[in-house]
């Protein structure tokens, strides 16, 4: 799975990388070295202006979404904390994800992601979980494959009230390979720049073609370094969390 990642680039850095025409003027997120479920995260997506369903008016946006997908039919928003990942093997058929996979796909920019490996502590002989930061060798931004969904809050009466709608997202995962595979059996999927347009296009709905766009982050050229267990606490943040720490 992918349960933590780092996303520290500003919208001014991300917009040109993903060919987003307008940088968000009012909404901004602070750099986050310890992105955790239910946090707001930057997402790149394409959608028509509200109230319109015209493919000619689709706009590419960079906007914050809450990590942890809440299906439109969910009765409680808390379900999102358990739906941070969607397995690529079944994402096109699972009721919680299939509609989003068909029409609401996004990219989640990341510097890298964290996974934990069970190791034996040489000092105590006890088994513990050692965190690793897994990132591209060239330090480029990763475009993690994601889905997004709208959830209508029944407690808000007016549809045009911004508080009535919650936008959430999930990360698509697959079997891990390369550096990630040595640490954990699952890893996030990513896209290369030449596949951004096809993935984000809401009119592109062939499941097999869409799944074929997905690949290993950094095309498998990943590095994994042990980091401090400080990452385990969601309240900890800062660039020091990415520093190498002997396992």
Short mmCIF file of C-alpha atoms in Angstrom, two decimals, residues 5-167:
data_model
loop_
_atom_site.label_atom_id
_atom_site.label_comp_id
_atom_site.label_asym_id
_atom_site.label_seq_id
_atom_site.Cartn_x
_atom_site.Cartn_y
_atom_site.Cartn_z
CA UNK A 5 4.27 10.27 1.02
CA UNK A 6 6.07 13.59 0.66
CA UNK A 7 4.80 16.49 -1.45
CA UNK A 8 6.78 19.69 -1.04
CA UNK A 9 6.64 21.47 -4.41
CA UNK A 10 4.74 24.74 -4.61
CA UNK A 11 1.85 25.30 -7.04
CA UNK A 12 4.15 27.65 -8.96
CA UNK A 13 6.55 24.73 -9.50
CA UNK A 14 3.86 22.15 -10.24
CA UNK A 15 1.69 24.09 -12.69
CA UNK A 16 4.21 24.19 -15.59
CA UNK A 17 5.25 20.56 -15.00
CA UNK A 18 1.66 19.43 -15.54
CA UNK A 19 0.67 22.10 -18.07
CA UNK A 20 -1.89 23.66 -15.76
CA UNK A 21 -2.74 27.08 -17.24
CA UNK A 22 -3.70 28.85 -14.02
CA UNK A 23 -1.85 28.68 -10.73
CA UNK A 24 -4.26 28.67 -7.75
CA UNK A 25 -4.41 32.24 -6.50
CA UNK A 26 -6.14 31.81 -3.15
CA UNK A 27 -5.80 28.17 -2.20
CA UNK A 28 -2.39 26.95 -1.15
CA UNK A 29 -0.94 24.05 0.81
CA UNK A 30 2.22 24.16 2.83
CA UNK A 31 5.05 21.79 1.87
CA UNK A 32 4.36 18.45 3.52
CA UNK A 33 7.11 15.91 4.22
CA UNK A 34 4.69 13.58 6.01
CA UNK A 35 1.45 13.42 4.00
CA UNK A 36 -1.00 11.21 5.88
CA UNK A 37 -4.54 9.96 5.17
CA UNK A 38 -7.24 12.69 5.43
CA UNK A 39 -4.64 15.42 4.70
CA UNK A 40 -5.34 17.82 1.85
CA UNK A 41 -3.00 17.16 -1.08
CA UNK A 42 -2.33 18.74 -4.48
CA UNK A 43 -4.04 16.99 -7.39
CA UNK A 44 -4.03 17.61 -11.13
CA UNK A 45 -7.35 16.87 -12.82
CA UNK A 46 -9.55 17.82 -15.76
CA UNK A 47 -13.24 18.66 -15.48
CA UNK A 48 -15.92 20.83 -17.03
CA UNK A 49 -17.02 24.02 -15.27
CA UNK A 50 -19.70 23.39 -12.67
CA UNK A 51 -23.15 22.88 -14.13
CA UNK A 52 -21.79 22.04 -17.56
CA UNK A 53 -21.07 18.67 -19.16
CA UNK A 54 -19.35 19.79 -22.32
CA UNK A 55 -16.10 18.03 -23.25
CA UNK A 56 -15.05 21.10 -25.24
CA UNK A 57 -14.96 23.12 -22.02
CA UNK A 58 -12.86 20.71 -19.96
CA UNK A 59 -10.25 22.58 -17.92
CA UNK A 60 -7.04 21.28 -16.34
CA UNK A 61 -6.74 22.32 -12.72
CA UNK A 62 -4.35 22.07 -9.81
CA UNK A 63 -6.42 21.92 -6.65
CA UNK A 64 -6.33 20.50 -3.14
CA UNK A 65 -8.27 17.29 -2.47
CA UNK A 66 -8.61 15.28 0.71
CA UNK A 67 -6.68 12.00 0.63
CA UNK A 68 -9.03 9.09 1.29
CA UNK A 69 -11.78 8.59 -1.27
CA UNK A 70 -15.38 8.98 -0.09
CA UNK A 71 -17.77 7.40 -2.63
CA UNK A 72 -20.75 9.53 -3.62
CA UNK A 73 -23.10 6.97 -2.03
CA UNK A 74 -21.29 6.87 1.34
CA UNK A 75 -23.38 7.78 4.37
CA UNK A 76 -20.37 8.80 6.47
CA UNK A 77 -17.29 10.73 5.40
CA UNK A 78 -15.18 8.66 7.80
CA UNK A 79 -15.06 5.83 5.26
CA UNK A 80 -12.42 7.81 3.39
CA UNK A 81 -9.72 7.06 5.98
CA UNK A 82 -9.91 3.39 4.90
CA UNK A 83 -9.90 4.12 1.16
CA UNK A 84 -6.53 5.74 0.57
CA UNK A 85 -5.48 3.10 -1.98
CA UNK A 86 -7.20 1.30 -4.86
CA UNK A 87 -5.70 -1.90 -6.27
CA UNK A 88 -5.04 -1.69 -10.02
CA UNK A 89 -6.07 -5.32 -10.37
CA UNK A 90 -9.69 -4.54 -9.39
CA UNK A 91 -10.08 -0.74 -9.56
CA UNK A 92 -12.18 -0.89 -12.75
CA UNK A 93 -14.79 -3.18 -11.18
CA UNK A 94 -15.01 -2.36 -7.46
CA UNK A 95 -18.22 -0.38 -6.69
CA UNK A 96 -16.32 2.26 -4.70
CA UNK A 97 -13.93 3.05 -7.55
CA UNK A 98 -15.30 2.01 -10.93
CA UNK A 99 -17.22 5.22 -11.69
CA UNK A 100 -14.26 7.37 -10.72
CA UNK A 101 -11.91 5.17 -12.76
CA UNK A 102 -14.11 5.73 -15.80
CA UNK A 103 -14.41 9.53 -15.58
CA UNK A 104 -12.58 11.08 -12.61
CA UNK A 105 -8.88 10.32 -12.75
CA UNK A 106 -6.17 12.56 -11.37
CA UNK A 107 -2.44 12.84 -10.77
CA UNK A 108 -1.00 13.35 -7.30
CA UNK A 109 2.44 15.02 -7.38
CA UNK A 110 4.92 13.49 -4.93
CA UNK A 111 8.62 13.70 -4.10
CA UNK A 112 8.57 10.09 -2.95
CA UNK A 113 6.69 7.72 -0.67
CA UNK A 114 7.31 5.84 2.57
CA UNK A 115 7.10 2.13 3.26
CA UNK A 116 7.97 0.03 6.29
CA UNK A 117 10.01 -3.18 6.49
CA UNK A 118 9.99 -5.57 9.40
CA UNK A 119 13.56 -6.05 10.64
CA UNK A 120 15.16 -7.57 13.71
CA UNK A 121 16.80 -5.03 16.02
CA UNK A 122 20.39 -6.23 16.56
CA UNK A 123 20.42 -4.69 20.02
CA UNK A 124 17.26 -6.20 21.43
CA UNK A 125 16.55 -9.09 19.07
CA UNK A 126 12.98 -7.83 18.72
CA UNK A 127 11.26 -7.30 15.38
CA UNK A 128 10.40 -3.70 14.56
CA UNK A 129 9.21 -1.72 11.56
CA UNK A 130 11.90 0.30 9.81
CA UNK A 131 10.63 3.16 7.60
CA UNK A 132 12.18 3.84 4.19
CA UNK A 133 11.82 6.83 1.90
CA UNK A 134 11.50 5.61 -1.70
CA UNK A 135 12.09 8.23 -4.39
CA UNK A 136 13.29 8.67 -8.00
CA UNK A 137 17.03 8.50 -8.48
CA UNK A 138 16.94 11.80 -10.38
CA UNK A 139 14.77 13.54 -7.74
CA UNK A 140 12.11 14.42 -10.32
CA UNK A 141 8.46 14.82 -9.32
CA UNK A 142 6.44 11.62 -9.34
CA UNK A 143 2.96 11.76 -10.87
CA UNK A 144 1.09 9.17 -8.81
CA UNK A 145 -2.01 7.76 -10.49
CA UNK A 146 -5.16 8.64 -8.58
CA UNK A 147 -8.93 8.89 -8.71
CA UNK A 148 -11.16 11.57 -7.28
CA UNK A 149 -14.78 11.69 -6.25
CA UNK A 150 -17.45 14.14 -5.07
CA UNK A 151 -19.38 13.63 -1.84
CA UNK A 152 -22.47 15.66 -0.98
CA UNK A 153 -22.75 16.58 2.69
CA UNK A 154 -26.44 16.13 3.58
CA UNK A 155 -26.08 18.49 6.54
CA UNK A 156 -25.64 21.46 4.17
CA UNK A 157 -28.96 22.47 2.61
CA UNK A 158 -27.92 24.55 -0.40
CA UNK A 159 -26.22 22.85 -3.38
CA UNK A 160 -24.36 26.04 -4.30
CA UNK A 161 -22.76 26.30 -0.85
CA UNK A 162 -19.05 25.33 -1.22
CA UNK A 163 -19.32 23.49 2.09
CA UNK A 164 -21.89 21.14 0.55
CA UNK A 165 -19.29 19.30 -1.51
CA UNK A 166 -16.19 17.39 -0.48
CA UNK A 167 -13.66 16.28 -3.10
#
